[in-house]
């Protein structure tokens, strides 16, 4: 695997449930993907993506999906499939360990197809 491929690898994260309106709290786990701001948080065995628009308004995630390529323990690549989880959230189970930070590349899909990719390098929530 090349250094670029390794750097592009994603590890999942569970996003905090967000309230409606401008109650969005920035955690440092946000990445711009297309016209959307996407937050990735990992807690326990769950990864969650929260999606807001350019005005920081929650986006109904019912018609969205995402795939994440994650660098797991021992440099093993894993793929996560995110599904709608209510409101502006997508979720995926995480059944593997990672070394240190979560390194992940997320591809976000909307009703019209692929919207873009974003790279995350975050600390998991314990």
PDB file of C-alpha atoms in Angstrom:
ATOM      1  CA  UNK A   1       0.000   0.000   0.000  1.00  0.00           C
ATOM      2  CA  UNK A   2       1.349   3.435  -0.869  1.00  0.00           C
ATOM      3  CA  UNK A   3       1.735   6.210   1.665  1.00  0.00           C
ATOM      4  CA  UNK A   4      -1.094   8.121  -0.003  1.00  0.00           C
ATOM      5  CA  UNK A   5      -3.400   5.124   0.154  1.00  0.00           C
ATOM      6  CA  UNK A   6      -2.574   4.628   3.820  1.00  0.00           C
ATOM      7  CA  UNK A   7      -3.180   8.321   4.516  1.00  0.00           C
ATOM      8  CA  UNK A   8      -6.545   8.125   2.786  1.00  0.00           C
ATOM      9  CA  UNK A   9      -7.743   5.276   4.955  1.00  0.00           C
ATOM     10  CA  UNK A  10     -10.738   5.923   7.155  1.00  0.00           C
ATOM     11  CA  UNK A  11     -11.764   4.792  10.574  1.00  0.00           C
ATOM     12  CA  UNK A  12     -15.337   5.253  11.650  1.00  0.00           C
ATOM     13  CA  UNK A  13     -16.672   7.513  14.320  1.00  0.00           C
ATOM     14  CA  UNK A  14     -19.935   8.081  16.164  1.00  0.00           C
ATOM     15  CA  UNK A  15     -21.379  11.547  15.797  1.00  0.00           C
ATOM     16  CA  UNK A  16     -23.144  13.281  18.633  1.00  0.00           C
ATOM     17  CA  UNK A  17     -26.882  13.652  18.190  1.00  0.00           C
ATOM     18  CA  UNK A  18     -27.556  17.230  17.151  1.00  0.00           C
ATOM     19  CA  UNK A  19     -30.530  19.401  17.891  1.00  0.00           C
ATOM     20  CA  UNK A  20     -32.375  21.358  15.246  1.00  0.00           C
ATOM     21  CA  UNK A  21     -31.413  24.858  14.194  1.00  0.00           C
ATOM     22  CA  UNK A  22     -28.083  26.493  14.945  1.00  0.00           C
ATOM     23  CA  UNK A  23     -27.376  24.270  17.945  1.00  0.00           C
ATOM     24  CA  UNK A  24     -24.520  22.625  16.034  1.00  0.00           C
ATOM     25  CA  UNK A  25     -21.427  22.404  18.231  1.00  0.00           C
ATOM     26  CA  UNK A  26     -18.078  22.100  16.443  1.00  0.00           C
ATOM     27  CA  UNK A  27     -15.874  19.327  17.813  1.00  0.00           C
ATOM     28  CA  UNK A  28     -12.996  19.483  15.330  1.00  0.00           C
ATOM     29  CA  UNK A  29     -14.219  16.282  13.636  1.00  0.00           C
ATOM     30  CA  UNK A  30     -15.904  18.144  10.751  1.00  0.00           C
ATOM     31  CA  UNK A  31     -14.932  17.937   7.083  1.00  0.00           C
ATOM     32  CA  UNK A  32     -16.491  19.635   4.069  1.00  0.00           C
ATOM     33  CA  UNK A  33     -17.818  17.106   1.530  1.00  0.00           C
ATOM     34  CA  UNK A  34     -19.464  18.724  -1.463  1.00  0.00           C
ATOM     35  CA  UNK A  35     -21.893  21.360  -0.144  1.00  0.00           C
ATOM     36  CA  UNK A  36     -22.199  19.617   3.216  1.00  0.00           C
ATOM     37  CA  UNK A  37     -20.280  19.685   6.470  1.00  0.00           C
ATOM     38  CA  UNK A  38     -19.918  16.161   7.841  1.00  0.00           C
ATOM     39  CA  UNK A  39     -18.909  15.274  11.397  1.00  0.00           C
ATOM     40  CA  UNK A  40     -17.527  11.842  12.274  1.00  0.00           C
ATOM     41  CA  UNK A  41     -17.481  10.505  15.846  1.00  0.00           C
ATOM     42  CA  UNK A  42     -16.656   6.979  17.081  1.00  0.00           C
ATOM     43  CA  UNK A  43     -17.939   5.791  20.420  1.00  0.00           C
ATOM     44  CA  UNK A  44     -17.760   2.186  21.523  1.00  0.00           C
ATOM     45  CA  UNK A  45     -18.797  -0.062  18.660  1.00  0.00           C
ATOM     46  CA  UNK A  46     -20.658   2.645  16.711  1.00  0.00           C
ATOM     47  CA  UNK A  47     -19.556   5.159  14.069  1.00  0.00           C
ATOM     48  CA  UNK A  48     -21.858   8.073  13.255  1.00  0.00           C
ATOM     49  CA  UNK A  49     -21.784  10.769  10.603  1.00  0.00           C
ATOM     50  CA  UNK A  50     -23.830  13.945  11.154  1.00  0.00           C
ATOM     51  CA  UNK A  51     -24.630  16.067   8.100  1.00  0.00           C
ATOM     52  CA  UNK A  52     -25.410  19.799   7.971  1.00  0.00           C
ATOM     53  CA  UNK A  53     -25.756  22.162   5.028  1.00  0.00           C
ATOM     54  CA  UNK A  54     -23.745  25.311   4.268  1.00  0.00           C
ATOM     55  CA  UNK A  55     -25.975  27.253   6.715  1.00  0.00           C
ATOM     56  CA  UNK A  56     -25.237  24.669   9.451  1.00  0.00           C
ATOM     57  CA  UNK A  57     -28.816  23.397   9.283  1.00  0.00           C
ATOM     58  CA  UNK A  58     -29.330  19.634   9.793  1.00  0.00           C
ATOM     59  CA  UNK A  59     -29.905  17.718   6.549  1.00  0.00           C
ATOM     60  CA  UNK A  60     -32.420  14.863   6.502  1.00  0.00           C
ATOM     61  CA  UNK A  61     -30.126  11.861   6.008  1.00  0.00           C
ATOM     62  CA  UNK A  62     -32.901   9.443   4.967  1.00  0.00           C
ATOM     63  CA  UNK A  63     -31.804   9.593   1.295  1.00  0.00           C
ATOM     64  CA  UNK A  64     -28.059   9.573   2.072  1.00  0.00           C
ATOM     65  CA  UNK A  65     -25.483   6.831   2.498  1.00  0.00           C
ATOM     66  CA  UNK A  66     -21.735   6.681   2.958  1.00  0.00           C
ATOM     67  CA  UNK A  67     -18.828   4.287   2.698  1.00  0.00           C
ATOM     68  CA  UNK A  68     -15.708   4.609   4.823  1.00  0.00           C
ATOM     69  CA  UNK A  69     -12.336   2.993   4.239  1.00  0.00           C
ATOM     70  CA  UNK A  70     -10.733   2.590   7.658  1.00  0.00           C
ATOM     71  CA  UNK A  71      -7.214   1.767   8.753  1.00  0.00           C
ATOM     72  CA  UNK A  72      -7.658  -0.855  11.493  1.00  0.00           C
ATOM     73  CA  UNK A  73      -5.097  -2.292  13.894  1.00  0.00           C
ATOM     74  CA  UNK A  74      -2.087  -3.763  12.086  1.00  0.00           C
ATOM     75  CA  UNK A  75      -2.670  -1.535   9.010  1.00  0.00           C
ATOM     76  CA  UNK A  76      -5.593  -3.710   7.913  1.00  0.00           C
ATOM     77  CA  UNK A  77      -8.108  -1.938   5.670  1.00  0.00           C
ATOM     78  CA  UNK A  78     -11.772  -2.240   6.623  1.00  0.00           C
ATOM     79  CA  UNK A  79     -14.877  -0.904   4.904  1.00  0.00           C
ATOM     80  CA  UNK A  80     -17.867   0.528   6.751  1.00  0.00           C
ATOM     81  CA  UNK A  81     -21.278   1.061   5.187  1.00  0.00           C
ATOM     82  CA  UNK A  82     -23.220   3.905   6.796  1.00  0.00           C
ATOM     83  CA  UNK A  83     -27.019   3.789   6.770  1.00  0.00           C
ATOM     84  CA  UNK A  84     -29.634   6.384   7.832  1.00  0.00           C
ATOM     85  CA  UNK A  85     -30.005   6.502  11.626  1.00  0.00           C
ATOM     86  CA  UNK A  86     -32.685   9.163  12.048  1.00  0.00           C
ATOM     87  CA  UNK A  87     -32.528  12.922  11.652  1.00  0.00           C
ATOM     88  CA  UNK A  88     -29.286  14.126  10.089  1.00  0.00           C
ATOM     89  CA  UNK A  89     -27.286  11.027  11.053  1.00  0.00           C
ATOM     90  CA  UNK A  90     -25.823   7.982   9.318  1.00  0.00           C
ATOM     91  CA  UNK A  91     -24.442   5.099  11.402  1.00  0.00           C
ATOM     92  CA  UNK A  92     -22.297   2.001  10.969  1.00  0.00           C
ATOM     93  CA  UNK A  93     -21.182  -0.692  13.415  1.00  0.00           C
ATOM     94  CA  UNK A  94     -17.475  -0.870  14.250  1.00  0.00           C
ATOM     95  CA  UNK A  95     -16.333  -4.394  15.146  1.00  0.00           C
ATOM     96  CA  UNK A  96     -12.554  -3.923  15.049  1.00  0.00           C
ATOM     97  CA  UNK A  97      -9.791  -2.047  16.862  1.00  0.00           C
ATOM     98  CA  UNK A  98      -7.595   0.764  15.569  1.00  0.00           C
ATOM     99  CA  UNK A  99      -4.133   1.935  16.598  1.00  0.00           C
ATOM    100  CA  UNK A 100      -4.238   5.480  17.987  1.00  0.00           C
ATOM    101  CA  UNK A 101      -6.270   7.906  15.910  1.00  0.00           C
ATOM    102  CA  UNK A 102      -9.056   6.919  13.541  1.00  0.00           C
ATOM    103  CA  UNK A 103      -7.859   7.471   9.992  1.00  0.00           C
ATOM    104  CA  UNK A 104     -10.704   7.328   7.550  1.00  0.00           C
ATOM    105  CA  UNK A 105     -11.778   8.340   4.071  1.00  0.00           C
ATOM    106  CA  UNK A 106     -15.533   8.786   3.733  1.00  0.00           C
ATOM    107  CA  UNK A 107     -17.412   8.841   0.443  1.00  0.00           C
ATOM    108  CA  UNK A 108     -20.807  10.536   0.876  1.00  0.00           C
ATOM    109  CA  UNK A 109     -23.719   9.645  -1.426  1.00  0.00           C
ATOM    110  CA  UNK A 110     -26.939  11.624  -1.823  1.00  0.00           C
ATOM    111  CA  UNK A 111     -30.113  11.207  -3.853  1.00  0.00           C
ATOM    112  CA  UNK A 112     -28.232  12.174  -7.047  1.00  0.00           C
ATOM    113  CA  UNK A 113     -25.224   9.911  -6.487  1.00  0.00           C
ATOM    114  CA  UNK A 114     -21.725  10.493  -5.114  1.00  0.00           C
ATOM    115  CA  UNK A 115     -21.243  13.919  -3.499  1.00  0.00           C
ATOM    116  CA  UNK A 116     -17.525  13.687  -2.725  1.00  0.00           C
ATOM    117  CA  UNK A 117     -15.022  12.383  -0.224  1.00  0.00           C
ATOM    118  CA  UNK A 118     -13.511  13.628   3.003  1.00  0.00           C
ATOM    119  CA  UNK A 119     -10.598  12.496   5.150  1.00  0.00           C
ATOM    120  CA  UNK A 120     -10.768  12.201   8.913  1.00  0.00           C
ATOM    121  CA  UNK A 121      -7.978  11.766  11.453  1.00  0.00           C
ATOM    122  CA  UNK A 122      -9.728  11.842  14.834  1.00  0.00           C
ATOM    123  CA  UNK A 123      -9.514  10.609  18.390  1.00  0.00           C
ATOM    124  CA  UNK A 124     -12.170   8.026  19.301  1.00  0.00           C
ATOM    125  CA  UNK A 125     -14.538   8.859  22.179  1.00  0.00           C
ATOM    126  CA  UNK A 126     -13.983   6.413  25.027  1.00  0.00           C
TER     127      UNK A 126
END
